[in-house]
mmCIF file of C-alpha atoms in Angstrom:
data_model
loop_
_atom_site.group_PDB
_atom_site.id
_atom_site.type_symbol
_atom_site.label_atom_id
_atom_site.label_comp_id
_atom_site.label_asym_id
_atom_site.label_seq_id
_atom_site.Cartn_x
_atom_site.Cartn_y
_atom_site.Cartn_z
ATOM 1 C CA GLY A 659 11.599 -3.487 15.357
ATOM 2 C CA GLU A 660 7.886 -3.099 14.785
ATOM 3 C CA ASN A 661 6.288 -5.787 12.666
ATOM 4 C CA VAL A 662 2.921 -7.124 11.588
ATOM 5 C CA GLU A 663 2.313 -10.841 11.272
ATOM 6 C CA GLN A 664 -0.437 -12.006 8.940
ATOM 7 C CA HIS A 665 -2.038 -15.460 8.704
ATOM 8 C CA PRO A 666 -2.708 -17.543 6.773
ATOM 9 C CA SER A 667 -0.462 -16.954 3.773
ATOM 10 C CA THR A 668 -2.970 -18.761 1.546
ATOM 11 C CA LEU A 669 -6.681 -19.304 2.173
ATOM 12 C CA SER A 670 -8.945 -21.344 -0.043
ATOM 13 C CA VAL A 671 -12.694 -21.227 0.605
ATOM 14 C CA GLN A 672 -15.793 -22.422 -1.195
ATOM 15 C CA GLU A 673 -17.830 -19.737 -2.905
ATOM 16 C CA GLY A 674 -20.509 -18.527 -0.521
ATOM 17 C CA ASP A 675 -18.532 -19.411 2.606
ATOM 18 C CA SER A 676 -16.824 -16.923 4.924
ATOM 19 C CA ALA A 677 -13.137 -16.054 5.000
ATOM 20 C CA VAL A 678 -11.157 -14.728 7.954
ATOM 21 C CA ILE A 679 -7.642 -13.273 7.808
ATOM 22 C CA LYS A 680 -5.799 -12.400 11.007
ATOM 23 C CA CYS A 681 -3.013 -9.942 11.795
ATOM 24 C CA THR A 682 -0.992 -9.251 14.923
ATOM 25 C CA TYR A 683 1.019 -6.099 15.496
ATOM 26 C CA SER A 684 3.811 -5.342 17.931
ATOM 27 C CA ASP A 685 3.770 -1.544 18.346
ATOM 28 C CA SER A 686 1.217 -0.696 21.027
ATOM 29 C CA ALA A 687 1.225 2.929 19.805
ATOM 30 C CA SER A 688 -0.297 1.898 16.466
ATOM 31 C CA ASN A 689 -3.692 3.552 16.062
ATOM 32 C CA TYR A 690 -4.879 2.907 12.515
ATOM 33 C CA PHE A 691 -5.292 -0.411 10.685
ATOM 34 C CA PRO A 692 -6.156 -0.512 6.976
ATOM 35 C CA TRP A 693 -6.821 -3.530 4.782
ATOM 36 C CA TYR A 694 -5.851 -3.518 1.111
ATOM 37 C CA LYS A 695 -6.960 -5.865 -1.660
ATOM 38 C CA GLN A 696 -4.606 -6.361 -4.589
ATOM 39 C CA GLU A 697 -5.711 -8.240 -7.674
ATOM 40 C CA LEU A 698 -3.043 -9.622 -9.982
ATOM 41 C CA GLY A 699 -1.313 -6.819 -11.834
ATOM 42 C CA LYS A 700 -3.420 -4.131 -10.171
ATOM 43 C CA ARG A 701 -2.909 -1.480 -7.514
ATOM 44 C CA PRO A 702 -3.539 -2.122 -3.805
ATOM 45 C CA GLN A 703 -7.089 -0.967 -3.125
ATOM 46 C CA LEU A 704 -8.207 0.182 0.325
ATOM 47 C CA ILE A 705 -11.258 -1.888 1.214
ATOM 48 C CA ILE A 706 -11.802 -1.107 4.883
ATOM 49 C CA ASP A 707 -9.949 0.429 7.804
ATOM 50 C CA ILE A 708 -10.374 0.817 11.536
ATOM 51 C CA ARG A 709 -9.032 3.208 14.133
ATOM 52 C CA SER A 710 -7.951 2.235 17.607
ATOM 53 C CA ASN A 711 -10.949 3.833 19.322
ATOM 54 C CA VAL A 712 -13.341 1.417 17.560
ATOM 55 C CA GLY A 713 -13.693 -2.333 18.103
ATOM 56 C CA GLU A 714 -15.516 -3.287 14.931
ATOM 57 C CA LYS A 715 -16.459 -1.811 11.577
ATOM 58 C CA LYS A 716 -18.621 -3.266 8.847
ATOM 59 C CA ASP A 717 -19.198 -2.438 5.193
ATOM 60 C CA GLN A 718 -21.641 -4.783 3.460
ATOM 61 C CA ARG A 719 -19.937 -8.206 3.265
ATOM 62 C CA ILE A 720 -16.666 -6.996 4.794
ATOM 63 C CA ALA A 721 -15.957 -6.392 8.468
ATOM 64 C CA VAL A 722 -12.860 -5.702 10.526
ATOM 65 C CA THR A 723 -12.460 -6.349 14.252
ATOM 66 C CA LEU A 724 -9.763 -4.954 16.517
ATOM 67 C CA ASN A 725 -8.581 -6.229 19.892
ATOM 68 C CA LYS A 726 -6.199 -3.595 21.247
ATOM 69 C CA THR A 727 -5.359 -5.557 24.369
ATOM 70 C CA ALA A 728 -4.229 -8.583 22.379
ATOM 71 C CA LYS A 729 -2.862 -6.376 19.572
ATOM 72 C CA HIS A 730 -4.610 -8.214 16.813
ATOM 73 C CA PHE A 731 -7.140 -7.389 14.144
ATOM 74 C CA SER A 732 -9.013 -9.498 11.624
ATOM 75 C CA LEU A 733 -10.733 -9.168 8.264
ATOM 76 C CA HIS A 734 -13.992 -11.043 7.787
ATOM 77 C CA ILE A 735 -15.548 -11.565 4.366
ATOM 78 C CA THR A 736 -18.971 -13.197 4.267
ATOM 79 C CA GLU A 737 -20.767 -14.816 1.314
ATOM 80 C CA THR A 738 -17.551 -14.910 -0.699
ATOM 81 C CA GLN A 739 -17.727 -14.442 -4.452
ATOM 82 C CA PRO A 740 -15.233 -15.214 -7.253
ATOM 83 C CA GLU A 741 -14.307 -11.510 -7.491
ATOM 84 C CA ASP A 742 -13.050 -11.659 -3.892
ATOM 85 C CA SER A 743 -10.072 -13.706 -5.130
ATOM 86 C CA ALA A 744 -6.967 -11.547 -4.590
ATOM 87 C CA VAL A 745 -4.083 -10.923 -2.229
ATOM 88 C CA TYR A 746 -5.113 -9.113 0.942
ATOM 89 C CA PHE A 747 -2.655 -7.043 2.983
ATOM 90 C CA CYS A 748 -3.165 -5.769 6.499
ATOM 91 C CA ALA A 749 -1.150 -2.868 7.865
ATOM 92 C CA ALA A 750 -0.655 -0.994 11.121
ATOM 93 C CA ARG A 751 0.276 2.651 11.273
ATOM 94 C CA ARG A 752 3.096 3.683 13.568
ATOM 95 C CA SER A 753 3.191 6.912 15.569
ATOM 96 C CA ASN A 754 5.333 8.460 12.792
ATOM 97 C CA TYR A 755 2.445 7.696 10.359
ATOM 98 C CA GLN A 756 4.415 5.002 8.508
ATOM 99 C CA LEU A 757 2.459 1.868 7.569
ATOM 100 C CA ILE A 758 3.934 -1.474 8.612
ATOM 101 C CA TRP A 759 2.569 -4.150 6.297
ATOM 102 C CA GLY A 760 1.733 -7.786 6.785
ATOM 103 C CA ALA A 761 3.161 -10.300 4.305
ATOM 104 C CA GLY A 762 -0.189 -10.806 2.567
ATOM 105 C CA THR A 763 -2.808 -13.536 2.233
ATOM 106 C CA LYS A 764 -3.711 -15.047 -1.103
ATOM 107 C CA LEU A 765 -7.455 -15.705 -1.016
ATOM 108 C CA ILE A 766 -8.764 -18.277 -3.478
ATOM 109 C CA ILE A 767 -12.508 -18.648 -3.959
ATOM 110 C CA LYS A 768 -13.406 -22.080 -5.299
ATOM 111 C CA PRO A 769 -16.533 -22.255 -7.503
ATOM 112 C CA ASP B 1382 -10.882 13.534 -10.123
ATOM 113 C CA THR B 1383 -10.588 10.874 -7.450
ATOM 114 C CA GLU B 1384 -7.636 8.926 -8.758
ATOM 115 C CA VAL B 1385 -3.895 8.783 -8.540
ATOM 116 C CA THR B 1386 -2.365 8.412 -12.013
ATOM 117 C CA GLN B 1387 1.095 7.192 -12.935
ATOM 118 C CA THR B 1388 3.123 7.222 -16.125
ATOM 119 C CA PRO B 1389 4.490 5.283 -17.823
ATOM 120 C CA LYS B 1390 2.680 1.982 -17.183
ATOM 121 C CA HIS B 1391 5.711 -0.022 -18.247
ATOM 122 C CA LEU B 1392 9.363 0.944 -18.528
ATOM 123 C CA VAL B 1393 12.366 -1.033 -19.702
ATOM 124 C CA MET B 1394 15.726 0.603 -19.153
ATOM 125 C CA GLY B 1395 19.378 -0.277 -19.305
ATOM 126 C CA MET B 1396 21.709 0.138 -16.380
ATOM 127 C CA THR B 1397 23.225 3.277 -17.869
ATOM 128 C CA ASN B 1398 19.960 5.009 -18.691
ATOM 129 C CA LYS B 1399 18.292 7.922 -16.927
ATOM 130 C CA LYS B 1400 14.528 7.892 -16.741
ATOM 131 C CA SER B 1401 11.747 9.385 -14.631
ATOM 132 C CA LEU B 1402 8.492 8.068 -13.230
ATOM 133 C CA LYS B 1403 5.613 10.475 -12.813
ATOM 134 C CA CYS B 1404 2.676 10.535 -10.430
ATOM 135 C CA GLU B 1405 -0.233 12.968 -10.333
ATOM 136 C CA GLN B 1406 -3.303 13.507 -8.149
ATOM 137 C CA HIS B 1407 -5.923 16.215 -8.164
ATOM 138 C CA MET B 1408 -7.677 15.374 -4.918
ATOM 139 C CA GLY B 1409 -5.993 18.143 -2.967
ATOM 140 C CA HIS B 1410 -3.952 15.614 -1.017
ATOM 141 C CA ARG B 1411 -0.899 17.057 0.736
ATOM 142 C CA ALA B 1412 1.004 13.817 1.369
ATOM 143 C CA MET B 1413 2.467 11.709 -1.433
ATOM 144 C CA TYR B 1414 4.442 8.488 -1.289
ATOM 145 C CA TRP B 1415 6.684 6.276 -3.388
ATOM 146 C CA TYR B 1416 6.630 2.536 -2.762
ATOM 147 C CA LYS B 1417 8.507 -0.343 -4.364
ATOM 148 C CA GLN B 1418 6.761 -3.714 -4.631
ATOM 149 C CA LYS B 1419 8.396 -6.987 -5.580
ATOM 150 C CA ALA B 1420 6.309 -9.969 -6.664
ATOM 151 C CA LYS B 1421 4.333 -11.621 -3.863
ATOM 152 C CA LYS B 1422 5.544 -9.054 -1.307
ATOM 153 C CA PRO B 1423 3.888 -6.074 0.354
ATOM 154 C CA PRO B 1424 4.760 -2.547 -0.786
ATOM 155 C CA GLU B 1425 7.992 -1.133 0.691
ATOM 156 C CA LEU B 1426 8.029 2.550 1.537
ATOM 157 C CA MET B 1427 10.742 4.552 -0.214
ATOM 158 C CA PHE B 1428 9.879 8.253 0.229
ATOM 159 C CA VAL B 1429 7.190 10.423 1.787
ATOM 160 C CA TYR B 1430 6.466 14.033 0.920
ATOM 161 C CA SER B 1431 4.289 16.074 3.215
ATOM 162 C CA TYR B 1432 3.304 19.576 2.051
ATOM 163 C CA GLU B 1433 5.914 19.248 -0.724
ATOM 164 C CA LYS B 1434 8.721 18.576 1.738
ATOM 165 C CA LEU B 1435 10.546 15.268 1.972
ATOM 166 C CA SER B 1436 9.725 13.864 5.384
ATOM 167 C CA ILE B 1437 10.757 10.205 5.147
ATOM 168 C CA ASN B 1438 13.613 8.709 3.153
ATOM 169 C CA GLU B 1439 13.858 5.038 3.963
ATOM 170 C CA SER B 1440 17.600 4.610 3.324
ATOM 171 C CA VAL B 1441 17.010 4.319 -0.396
ATOM 172 C CA PRO B 1442 20.093 4.209 -2.657
ATOM 173 C CA SER B 1443 20.992 7.525 -4.271
ATOM 174 C CA ARG B 1444 20.278 6.099 -7.738
ATOM 175 C CA PHE B 1445 16.643 6.873 -6.830
ATOM 176 C CA SER B 1446 15.963 10.593 -6.541
ATOM 177 C CA PRO B 1447 12.496 11.920 -5.648
ATOM 178 C CA GLU B 1448 11.110 15.307 -6.562
ATOM 179 C CA CYS B 1449 7.863 17.044 -5.644
ATOM 180 C CA PRO B 1450 7.456 20.041 -7.998
ATOM 181 C CA ASN B 1451 4.062 20.984 -6.552
ATOM 182 C CA SER B 1452 1.290 19.574 -4.403
ATOM 183 C CA SER B 1453 -0.193 17.546 -7.287
ATOM 184 C CA LEU B 1454 2.928 16.044 -8.813
ATOM 185 C CA LEU B 1455 5.554 13.577 -7.670
ATOM 186 C CA ASN B 1456 8.498 12.350 -9.716
ATOM 187 C CA LEU B 1457 11.014 9.605 -9.184
ATOM 188 C CA HIS B 1458 14.240 10.054 -11.122
ATOM 189 C CA LEU B 1459 16.162 6.885 -11.923
ATOM 190 C CA HIS B 1460 19.846 6.641 -12.797
ATOM 191 C CA ALA B 1461 22.299 3.762 -13.041
ATOM 192 C CA LEU B 1462 19.810 1.197 -11.761
ATOM 193 C CA GLN B 1463 20.607 -2.449 -11.149
ATOM 194 C CA PRO B 1464 18.622 -5.475 -12.361
ATOM 195 C CA GLU B 1465 17.444 -6.076 -8.773
ATOM 196 C CA ASP B 1466 15.647 -2.719 -8.935
ATOM 197 C CA SER B 1467 13.137 -4.283 -11.322
ATOM 198 C CA ALA B 1468 9.778 -4.061 -9.560
ATOM 199 C CA LEU B 1469 6.390 -2.386 -9.534
ATOM 200 C CA TYR B 1470 6.759 1.231 -8.396
ATOM 201 C CA LEU B 1471 3.641 2.542 -6.738
ATOM 202 C CA CYS B 1472 2.715 6.099 -5.943
ATOM 203 C CA ALA B 1473 0.152 6.853 -3.245
ATOM 204 C CA SER B 1474 -1.419 9.951 -1.783
ATOM 205 C CA SER B 1475 -3.390 10.898 1.293
ATOM 206 C CA GLN B 1476 -5.137 14.035 2.469
ATOM 207 C CA ARG B 1477 -2.511 14.320 5.166
ATOM 208 C CA ARG B 1478 -0.086 11.796 6.598
ATOM 209 C CA ASP B 1479 -2.627 10.703 9.202
ATOM 210 C CA TYR B 1480 -5.302 9.922 6.585
ATOM 211 C CA GLU B 1481 -5.872 6.842 4.461
ATOM 212 C CA GLN B 1482 -3.588 6.257 1.492
ATOM 213 C CA TYR B 1483 -4.781 5.719 -2.074
ATOM 214 C CA PHE B 1484 -2.542 4.051 -4.618
ATOM 215 C CA GLY B 1485 -1.904 4.690 -8.273
ATOM 216 C CA PRO B 1486 -1.774 1.803 -10.787
ATOM 217 C CA GLY B 1487 1.997 1.617 -10.659
ATOM 218 C CA THR B 1488 4.848 1.560 -13.156
ATOM 219 C CA ARG B 1489 6.237 -1.869 -13.977
ATOM 220 C CA LEU B 1490 10.005 -1.286 -14.252
ATOM 221 C CA THR B 1491 12.430 -3.747 -15.827
ATOM 222 C CA VAL B 1492 16.155 -3.045 -15.658
ATOM 223 C CA THR B 1493 18.233 -4.943 -18.218
#
């Protein structure tokens, strides 16, 4: 069935450095790719998303890139700060509108 | 109001109890969702309502029963749950099913 693979499962970076999380999807009909940030004990929060007709989208320190041919998309966080520490989930939306989620990446920002 | 709200925040129930989880949004969204999330896992879709009609039921056991009384409210009725049903239950909404989803804070459910 359709799945989304997410790597790495844990990412530790020095404060101020960049972080990159990668996802690969299998359903070529997927056309929408959101990224959620979930802090411990909190709700998943939509931080950025991209549609299949766009290759890149940026919002301040966060950017997402999409390669439809290779069926992968990535989250880029620049100038990381302690408040960026959280679990990040990628997802791909199927043609029936259901989100298929990646397994999550725990991002640790070291001071 | 730009938030999805859920009550209660925490719920402890026995396996013979009947309880309900509630979700509310006043953003005019016409799609609402129930998810179950276990620790260190992504959310798992349980039910989707679109224009107050159940459109997706992901083979969820009948001890979970959803209800959408109107376009702003979503309930999840619980009966005869098992300890393995303990999890964070998240509600989400979107303007329509092809729009971005926004999550509520969740109900932390413990079944004893």
